[in-house]
mmCIF file of C-alpha atoms and ligand atoms in Angstrom:
data_model
loop_
_atom_site.group_PDB
_atom_site.id
_atom_site.type_symbol
_atom_site.label_atom_id
_atom_site.label_comp_id
_atom_site.label_asym_id
_atom_site.label_seq_id
_atom_site.Cartn_x
_atom_site.Cartn_y
_atom_site.Cartn_z
ATOM 1 C CA UNK A 678 73.301 120.009 -35.392
ATOM 2 C CA UNK A 679 70.473 122.353 -34.427
ATOM 3 C CA UNK A 680 70.776 126.144 -34.599
ATOM 4 C CA UNK A 681 68.604 127.924 -32.015
ATOM 5 C CA UNK A 682 68.193 131.661 -32.422
ATOM 6 C CA UNK A 683 65.645 132.244 -29.689
ATOM 7 C CA UNK A 684 65.467 131.503 -25.976
ATOM 8 C CA UNK A 685 62.229 129.573 -26.547
ATOM 9 C CA UNK A 686 63.802 127.350 -29.197
ATOM 10 C CA UNK A 687 66.744 126.577 -26.919
ATOM 11 C CA UNK A 688 64.481 125.875 -23.937
ATOM 12 C CA UNK A 689 62.493 123.423 -26.064
ATOM 13 C CA UNK A 690 65.661 121.519 -27.003
ATOM 14 C CA UNK A 691 67.001 121.519 -23.425
ATOM 15 C CA UNK A 692 63.671 120.229 -22.114
ATOM 16 C CA UNK A 693 63.929 117.248 -24.484
ATOM 17 C CA UNK A 694 67.430 116.415 -23.202
ATOM 18 C CA UNK A 695 66.538 116.893 -19.536
ATOM 19 C CA UNK A 696 63.754 114.313 -19.957
ATOM 20 C CA UNK A 697 66.483 111.711 -20.597
ATOM 21 C CA UNK A 698 69.521 111.069 -18.409
ATOM 22 C CA UNK A 699 71.905 112.627 -20.906
ATOM 23 C CA UNK A 700 74.502 115.117 -19.698
ATOM 24 C CA UNK A 701 74.958 118.591 -21.165
ATOM 25 C CA UNK A 702 78.254 120.406 -21.716
ATOM 26 C CA UNK A 703 78.060 124.154 -22.379
ATOM 27 C CA UNK A 704 80.701 126.171 -24.237
ATOM 28 C CA UNK A 705 79.964 129.915 -24.038
ATOM 29 C CA UNK A 706 81.655 131.973 -26.774
ATOM 30 C CA UNK A 707 81.403 135.294 -28.572
ATOM 31 C CA UNK A 708 81.888 133.554 -31.920
ATOM 32 C CA UNK A 709 84.570 134.062 -34.599
ATOM 33 C CA UNK A 710 85.546 130.580 -33.496
ATOM 34 C CA UNK A 711 89.178 129.461 -33.687
ATOM 35 C CA UNK A 712 91.298 126.564 -32.443
ATOM 36 C CA UNK A 713 91.019 127.805 -28.830
ATOM 37 C CA UNK A 714 87.231 127.511 -28.931
ATOM 38 C CA UNK A 715 87.538 124.223 -30.848
ATOM 39 C CA UNK A 716 89.558 122.716 -27.999
ATOM 40 C CA UNK A 717 86.762 123.599 -25.551
ATOM 41 C CA UNK A 718 84.076 122.078 -27.791
ATOM 42 C CA UNK A 719 86.187 118.960 -28.297
ATOM 43 C CA UNK A 720 86.611 118.525 -24.530
ATOM 44 C CA UNK A 721 82.892 119.073 -23.974
ATOM 45 C CA UNK A 722 82.138 116.447 -26.623
ATOM 46 C CA UNK A 723 84.363 113.901 -24.899
ATOM 47 C CA UNK A 724 82.835 114.434 -21.468
ATOM 48 C CA UNK A 725 79.121 114.951 -22.210
ATOM 49 C CA UNK A 726 76.301 113.441 -24.275
ATOM 50 C CA UNK A 727 75.068 116.783 -25.615
ATOM 51 C CA UNK A 728 77.200 119.843 -26.386
ATOM 52 C CA UNK A 729 75.688 123.321 -26.521
ATOM 53 C CA UNK A 730 77.860 126.109 -27.966
ATOM 54 C CA UNK A 731 76.588 129.642 -27.462
ATOM 55 C CA UNK A 732 77.660 132.312 -29.944
ATOM 56 C CA UNK A 733 76.764 135.733 -28.609
ATOM 57 C CA UNK A 734 78.683 139.004 -28.743
ATOM 58 C CA UNK A 735 77.530 140.163 -25.333
ATOM 59 C CA UNK A 736 77.004 143.945 -25.383
ATOM 60 C CA UNK A 737 76.993 144.355 -21.592
ATOM 61 C CA UNK A 738 80.622 143.303 -21.242
ATOM 62 C CA UNK A 739 81.899 145.996 -23.633
ATOM 63 C CA UNK A 740 82.718 149.512 -22.422
ATOM 64 C CA UNK A 741 81.481 152.565 -24.379
ATOM 65 C CA UNK A 742 84.717 153.005 -26.362
ATOM 66 C CA UNK A 743 85.406 149.326 -26.990
ATOM 67 C CA UNK A 744 85.035 147.164 -30.083
ATOM 68 C CA UNK A 745 81.416 145.938 -29.773
ATOM 69 C CA UNK A 746 80.482 147.121 -33.280
ATOM 70 C CA UNK A 747 83.613 145.923 -35.027
ATOM 71 C CA UNK A 748 83.865 142.570 -33.182
ATOM 72 C CA UNK A 749 84.010 139.828 -35.875
ATOM 73 C CA UNK A 750 80.694 138.057 -36.493
ATOM 74 C CA UNK A 751 80.996 134.861 -38.552
ATOM 75 C CA UNK A 752 78.010 132.699 -37.583
ATOM 76 C CA UNK A 753 77.989 130.489 -40.689
ATOM 77 C CA UNK A 754 81.645 129.484 -40.318
ATOM 78 C CA UNK A 755 81.148 129.128 -36.549
ATOM 79 C CA UNK A 756 78.320 126.610 -37.071
ATOM 80 C CA UNK A 757 80.505 124.561 -39.422
ATOM 81 C CA UNK A 758 83.416 124.444 -36.962
ATOM 82 C CA UNK A 759 81.165 123.803 -33.956
ATOM 83 C CA UNK A 760 79.475 120.887 -35.719
ATOM 84 C CA UNK A 761 82.824 119.464 -36.817
ATOM 85 C CA UNK A 762 84.060 119.514 -33.216
ATOM 86 C CA UNK A 763 80.931 117.727 -32.000
ATOM 87 C CA UNK A 764 78.396 120.407 -31.051
ATOM 88 C CA UNK A 765 74.759 119.288 -31.046
ATOM 89 C CA UNK A 766 73.202 122.713 -30.525
ATOM 90 C CA UNK A 767 74.469 126.188 -31.423
ATOM 91 C CA UNK A 768 72.624 128.924 -29.545
ATOM 92 C CA UNK A 769 73.001 132.263 -31.361
ATOM 93 C CA UNK A 770 70.480 134.724 -29.935
ATOM 94 C CA UNK A 771 70.065 138.433 -30.696
ATOM 95 C CA UNK A 772 70.823 140.976 -27.939
ATOM 96 C CA UNK A 773 67.081 141.577 -27.435
ATOM 97 C CA UNK A 774 66.535 137.852 -26.812
ATOM 98 C CA UNK A 775 69.077 137.891 -24.000
ATOM 99 C CA UNK A 776 68.184 141.363 -22.702
ATOM 100 C CA UNK A 777 64.465 141.766 -23.376
ATOM 101 C CA UNK A 778 63.986 144.942 -21.323
ATOM 102 C CA UNK A 779 66.045 147.956 -20.354
ATOM 103 C CA UNK A 780 65.437 147.346 -16.655
ATOM 104 C CA UNK A 781 67.203 144.157 -15.885
ATOM 105 C CA UNK A 782 68.771 141.883 -13.306
ATOM 106 C CA UNK A 783 72.544 142.021 -12.979
ATOM 107 C CA UNK A 784 74.752 139.324 -11.542
ATOM 108 C CA UNK A 785 77.851 140.911 -10.087
ATOM 109 C CA UNK A 786 80.770 139.488 -8.160
ATOM 110 C CA UNK A 787 82.161 142.120 -5.815
ATOM 111 C CA UNK A 788 85.626 142.639 -4.351
ATOM 112 C CA UNK A 789 89.181 142.899 -5.669
ATOM 113 C CA UNK A 790 88.743 139.863 -7.892
ATOM 114 C CA UNK A 791 86.707 142.002 -10.347
ATOM 115 C CA UNK A 792 88.568 145.280 -9.725
ATOM 116 C CA UNK A 793 92.194 144.369 -10.469
ATOM 117 C CA UNK A 794 93.774 143.544 -13.868
ATOM 118 C CA UNK A 795 91.107 143.804 -16.627
ATOM 119 C CA UNK A 796 88.589 145.029 -14.044
ATOM 120 C CA UNK A 797 90.678 148.173 -13.513
ATOM 121 C CA UNK A 798 90.650 149.242 -17.175
ATOM 122 C CA UNK A 799 87.279 147.653 -18.044
ATOM 123 C CA UNK A 800 85.135 148.513 -14.989
ATOM 124 C CA UNK A 801 81.804 147.056 -16.244
ATOM 125 C CA UNK A 802 83.313 144.064 -18.034
ATOM 126 C CA UNK A 803 82.963 141.331 -15.426
ATOM 127 C CA UNK A 804 79.438 142.370 -14.421
ATOM 128 C CA UNK A 805 78.504 141.789 -18.086
ATOM 129 C CA UNK A 806 80.306 138.436 -18.146
ATOM 130 C CA UNK A 807 78.733 137.092 -14.956
ATOM 131 C CA UNK A 808 75.271 138.291 -15.992
ATOM 132 C CA UNK A 809 75.367 136.604 -19.401
ATOM 133 C CA UNK A 810 77.003 133.423 -18.127
ATOM 134 C CA UNK A 811 74.418 133.111 -15.327
ATOM 135 C CA UNK A 812 71.651 133.463 -17.938
ATOM 136 C CA UNK A 813 73.303 130.798 -20.123
ATOM 137 C CA UNK A 814 73.689 128.457 -17.136
ATOM 138 C CA UNK A 815 70.007 128.851 -16.269
ATOM 139 C CA UNK A 816 68.918 128.291 -19.855
ATOM 140 C CA UNK A 817 71.052 125.248 -20.646
ATOM 141 C CA UNK A 818 71.354 123.654 -17.176
ATOM 142 C CA UNK A 819 74.668 122.030 -18.060
ATOM 143 C CA UNK A 820 76.461 119.420 -15.964
ATOM 144 C CA UNK A 821 79.734 120.977 -17.115
ATOM 145 C CA UNK A 822 80.720 124.352 -18.585
ATOM 146 C CA UNK A 823 83.951 124.934 -20.501
ATOM 147 C CA UNK A 824 86.159 128.028 -20.314
ATOM 148 C CA UNK A 825 89.703 128.846 -21.405
ATOM 149 C CA UNK A 826 92.632 129.657 -19.129
ATOM 150 C CA UNK A 827 93.409 132.392 -21.681
ATOM 151 C CA UNK A 828 90.870 134.523 -19.778
ATOM 152 C CA UNK A 829 92.356 133.681 -16.384
ATOM 153 C CA UNK A 830 90.607 136.402 -14.388
ATOM 154 C CA UNK A 831 87.267 135.437 -15.926
ATOM 155 C CA UNK A 832 87.858 131.885 -14.702
ATOM 156 C CA UNK A 833 88.458 133.089 -11.124
ATOM 157 C CA UNK A 834 85.409 135.383 -11.206
ATOM 158 C CA UNK A 835 83.150 132.629 -12.580
ATOM 159 C CA UNK A 836 84.465 130.174 -9.991
ATOM 160 C CA UNK A 837 83.302 132.602 -7.301
ATOM 161 C CA UNK A 838 79.929 133.113 -8.968
ATOM 162 C CA UNK A 839 79.294 129.363 -9.253
ATOM 163 C CA UNK A 840 80.179 128.900 -5.597
ATOM 164 C CA UNK A 841 78.200 131.879 -4.299
ATOM 165 C CA UNK A 842 75.056 131.178 -6.349
ATOM 166 C CA UNK A 843 75.169 127.386 -5.795
ATOM 167 C CA UNK A 844 75.136 126.557 -9.506
ATOM 168 C CA UNK A 845 75.147 122.781 -9.715
ATOM 169 C CA UNK A 846 77.722 122.335 -12.407
ATOM 170 C CA UNK A 847 81.409 121.772 -12.860
ATOM 171 C CA UNK A 848 83.620 124.423 -14.427
ATOM 172 C CA UNK A 849 86.135 122.796 -16.744
ATOM 173 C CA UNK A 850 89.131 124.981 -17.507
ATOM 174 C CA UNK A 851 91.143 124.282 -20.657
ATOM 175 C CA UNK A 852 94.744 125.314 -21.423
ATOM 176 C CA UNK A 853 95.665 128.262 -23.659
ATOM 177 C CA UNK A 854 95.851 127.335 -27.340
ATOM 178 C CA UNK A 855 98.489 129.293 -29.254
ATOM 179 C CA UNK A 856 99.436 129.965 -32.853
ATOM 180 C CA UNK A 857 102.528 128.081 -33.964
ATOM 181 C CA UNK A 858 104.558 131.218 -33.322
ATOM 182 C CA UNK A 859 103.329 131.452 -29.723
ATOM 183 C CA UNK A 860 100.667 134.176 -29.951
ATOM 184 C CA UNK A 861 97.613 133.124 -27.921
ATOM 185 C CA UNK A 862 94.681 132.462 -30.264
ATOM 186 C CA UNK A 863 92.052 135.175 -30.030
ATOM 187 C CA UNK A 864 89.153 136.363 -32.169
ATOM 188 C CA UNK A 865 90.770 139.801 -31.890
ATOM 189 C CA UNK A 866 93.984 138.600 -33.597
ATOM 190 C CA UNK A 867 92.207 139.280 -36.913
ATOM 191 C CA UNK A 868 92.501 143.021 -36.150
ATOM 192 C CA UNK A 869 96.315 142.843 -36.111
ATOM 193 C CA UNK A 870 98.416 143.952 -39.075
ATOM 194 C CA UNK A 871 101.308 141.624 -39.972
ATOM 195 C CA UNK A 872 103.693 143.982 -38.187
ATOM 196 C CA UNK A 873 101.525 144.087 -35.066
ATOM 197 C CA UNK A 874 101.150 140.295 -35.031
ATOM 198 C CA UNK A 875 104.914 139.936 -35.130
ATOM 199 C CA UNK A 876 105.304 142.520 -32.375
ATOM 200 C CA UNK A 877 102.693 140.633 -30.302
ATOM 201 C CA UNK A 878 105.025 137.640 -30.045
ATOM 202 C CA UNK A 879 106.864 139.582 -27.350
ATOM 203 C CA UNK A 880 104.070 138.610 -24.939
ATOM 204 C CA UNK A 881 104.786 134.899 -25.230
ATOM 205 C CA UNK A 882 108.532 135.538 -25.041
ATOM 206 C CA UNK A 883 108.164 137.629 -21.880
ATOM 207 C CA UNK A 884 105.990 135.014 -20.171
ATOM 208 C CA UNK A 885 108.426 132.206 -21.055
ATOM 209 C CA UNK A 886 111.252 134.296 -19.593
ATOM 210 C CA UNK A 887 109.208 134.856 -16.421
ATOM 211 C CA UNK A 888 108.640 131.099 -16.155
ATOM 212 C CA UNK A 889 112.380 130.500 -16.543
ATOM 213 C CA UNK A 890 113.166 132.969 -13.760
ATOM 214 C CA UNK A 891 110.622 131.238 -11.537
ATOM 215 C CA UNK A 892 111.960 127.762 -12.350
ATOM 216 C CA UNK A 893 115.473 128.897 -11.554
ATOM 217 C CA UNK A 894 114.313 129.848 -8.052
ATOM 218 C CA UNK A 895 113.162 133.481 -8.175
ATOM 219 C CA UNK A 896 110.330 133.922 -5.642
ATOM 220 C CA UNK A 897 110.180 137.723 -5.613
ATOM 221 C CA UNK A 898 107.009 138.553 -7.568
ATOM 222 C CA UNK A 899 108.054 142.156 -8.121
ATOM 223 C CA UNK A 900 111.362 141.113 -9.712
ATOM 224 C CA UNK A 901 109.588 138.744 -12.100
ATOM 225 C CA UNK A 902 107.035 141.425 -13.021
ATOM 226 C CA UNK A 903 109.786 144.012 -13.581
ATOM 227 C CA UNK A 904 111.707 141.686 -15.886
ATOM 228 C CA UNK A 905 108.511 140.878 -17.834
ATOM 229 C CA UNK A 906 107.770 144.589 -18.273
ATOM 230 C CA UNK A 907 111.312 145.278 -19.459
ATOM 231 C CA UNK A 908 111.105 142.589 -22.121
ATOM 232 C CA UNK A 909 107.749 143.865 -23.395
ATOM 233 C CA UNK A 910 109.027 147.445 -23.444
ATOM 234 C CA UNK A 911 111.844 146.377 -25.761
ATOM 235 C CA UNK A 912 109.138 146.081 -28.466
ATOM 236 C CA UNK A 913 108.379 149.593 -29.775
ATOM 237 C CA UNK A 914 104.803 148.744 -30.855
ATOM 238 C CA UNK A 915 103.821 147.402 -27.423
ATOM 239 C CA UNK A 916 101.757 149.730 -25.247
ATOM 240 C CA UNK A 917 101.328 148.144 -21.800
ATOM 241 C CA UNK A 918 97.952 148.329 -20.074
ATOM 242 C CA UNK A 919 99.083 146.144 -17.162
ATOM 243 C CA UNK A 920 101.610 143.471 -16.224
ATOM 244 C CA UNK A 921 100.846 142.192 -12.732
ATOM 245 C CA UNK A 922 101.068 139.181 -10.492
ATOM 246 C CA UNK A 923 98.440 138.236 -7.909
ATOM 247 C CA UNK A 924 97.935 135.303 -5.583
ATOM 248 C CA UNK A 925 95.233 132.871 -6.659
ATOM 249 C CA UNK A 926 92.368 132.166 -6.229
ATOM 250 C CA UNK A 927 91.124 135.574 -5.046
ATOM 251 C CA UNK A 928 93.717 137.673 -6.920
ATOM 252 C CA UNK A 929 95.070 139.239 -3.750
ATOM 253 C CA UNK A 930 98.404 141.122 -3.522
ATOM 254 C CA UNK A 931 101.478 138.963 -2.961
ATOM 255 C CA UNK A 932 103.033 139.635 0.406
ATOM 256 C CA UNK A 933 106.620 138.416 0.817
ATOM 257 C CA UNK A 934 107.992 135.464 -1.148
ATOM 258 C CA UNK A 935 105.584 133.756 -3.550
ATOM 259 C CA UNK A 936 103.586 130.809 -2.190
ATOM 260 C CA UNK A 937 100.978 128.523 -3.739
ATOM 261 C CA UNK A 938 99.486 129.421 -7.132
ATOM 262 C CA UNK A 939 100.157 132.858 -8.588
ATOM 263 C CA UNK A 940 98.769 134.453 -11.730
ATOM 264 C CA UNK A 941 101.142 136.519 -13.860
ATOM 265 C CA UNK A 942 98.797 138.332 -16.236
ATOM 266 C CA UNK A 943 99.243 141.008 -18.848
ATOM 267 C CA UNK A 944 97.254 143.188 -21.216
ATOM 268 C CA UNK A 945 99.131 145.041 -23.936
ATOM 269 C CA UNK A 946 97.930 147.122 -26.867
ATOM 270 C CA UNK A 947 99.383 146.807 -30.344
ATOM 271 C CA UNK A 948 97.891 149.639 -32.377
ATOM 272 C CA UNK A 949 94.172 149.538 -31.547
ATOM 273 C CA UNK A 950 94.196 145.876 -30.522
ATOM 274 C CA UNK A 951 94.411 144.927 -26.872
ATOM 275 C CA UNK A 952 95.802 141.435 -26.279
ATOM 276 C CA UNK A 953 95.811 139.503 -23.012
ATOM 277 C CA UNK A 954 97.915 136.546 -21.948
ATOM 278 C CA UNK A 955 99.025 134.911 -18.721
ATOM 279 C CA UNK A 956 100.820 132.104 -16.981
ATOM 280 C CA UNK A 957 100.404 130.449 -13.603
ATOM 281 C CA UNK A 958 103.503 130.182 -11.407
ATOM 282 C CA UNK A 959 102.992 127.564 -8.734
ATOM 283 C CA UNK A 960 105.202 127.025 -5.700
ATOM 284 C CA UNK A 961 104.820 123.327 -4.855
HETATM 285 P P1 LIG B 598 85.540 134.394 -26.401
HETATM 286 O O1 LIG B 598 84.755 133.972 -27.602
HETATM 287 O O2 LIG B 598 86.804 135.119 -26.722
HETATM 288 O O3 LIG B 598 84.683 135.088 -25.372
HETATM 289 O O4 LIG B 598 86.022 133.051 -25.714
HETATM 290 C C1 LIG B 598 85.134 132.021 -25.398
HETATM 291 C C2 LIG B 598 85.848 130.998 -24.570
HETATM 292 O O5 LIG B 598 86.955 130.481 -25.290
HETATM 293 C C3 LIG B 598 86.403 131.599 -23.254
HETATM 294 O O6 LIG B 598 86.230 130.661 -22.209
HETATM 295 C C4 LIG B 598 87.853 131.796 -23.584
HETATM 296 O O7 LIG B 598 88.705 131.751 -22.458
HETATM 297 C C5 LIG B 598 88.118 130.606 -24.500
HETATM 298 N N1 LIG B 598 89.295 130.883 -25.332
HETATM 299 C C6 LIG B 598 89.509 131.966 -26.110
HETATM 300 N N2 LIG B 598 90.748 131.910 -26.664
HETATM 301 C C7 LIG B 598 91.317 130.787 -26.208
HETATM 302 C C8 LIG B 598 92.598 130.173 -26.395
HETATM 303 N N3 LIG B 598 93.525 130.721 -27.158
HETATM 304 N N4 LIG B 598 92.836 129.003 -25.771
HETATM 305 C C9 LIG B 598 91.897 128.427 -24.977
HETATM 306 N N5 LIG B 598 90.686 128.943 -24.752
HETATM 307 C C10 LIG B 598 90.392 130.117 -25.352
#
C-alpha cells in the first residue's frame, strides 16, 4: 500500500493507473477508521482494481464552535486497517495541500436539500463536504465512490452534485454498520463516556420503534416523528437537535400520507457529543 501525503504524489499514482484499463474505487473519510469505514473499503475492493482511501479532517465542513481541533486523528492505525481491507493507496494530505490559498473555489448545492436537518444547525457543513468531495473526485477520477447511509443527507446532496456537475462515476451507498448494542459506528463515539454511550442506545431503539409503527400500517409522518421524539425524550441525557422526516430524494416536506421513500433522520446530543442516525421508510 502506498501512502500519498501530497496532491502531486497522488496525481502521479493515479496517472499510472489511468494508463492501464484498471478501475478505481474511492472511499473518502475523515480517518479514525472503524468497522463502518472498513465495510466501504471492503466493498470498493470487491468492485474495483484499485482502491484509494482518503483520510482528511476537512476544516471547511466544521463550524466555528465544532470539534475540528479535537477530532480524532489516528493515521498510523488507519493505514493498517485500510491496507487490511484492501486499500492500495491512502491519500492523507494536509489542509494546505487541499486548500492552497485563502481565495478559493466552492462547490455548493443549493436548495432545501442542504438547508434542512444537519444543514439547519450546521449552515456551512454541506458546502464544505461538496467542495472537498469534488476535489477528491477530480484528483482520483474514480469509476465508483463509496459513502455510508449513516450520513443520509450527505448521500442525497452528493447525488445532486454528481448529477449537476456531470461527474462520470457511480455513487455506491453502503448500509449503516452498528455496534453490537445497536449504536451506529462513528469516529465521534470515542468522545462518549460509558454513561453517554448507554444513553445513546435510545436512538436505535426509537428508530426500530418507528419502523415497527410503519410496518404495522402507520402512514402519518407526523405521528411517527412524534412517537420517535417521545421515546428519545424518555432518556434524560438526550438533548434533541432534530428528529424529522422528509420525502426522498430532495428532502421535501411530506404532504398527506407517506408515499415512496422517506427519510426519518435524527441528531441528538449526549453531553458534548452530537450523534446522527436514520432509517428509510419506503411505501412500496
Ligand atoms: P467520516 O469519516 O465520518 O466522514 O465517514 C466517511 C464515510 O464513512 C462516510 O461516507 C460515512 O457515511 C461512512 N460511515 C461512517 N460511519 C459509518 C457507519 N457506521 N456505517 C456505514 N458507513 C459509515
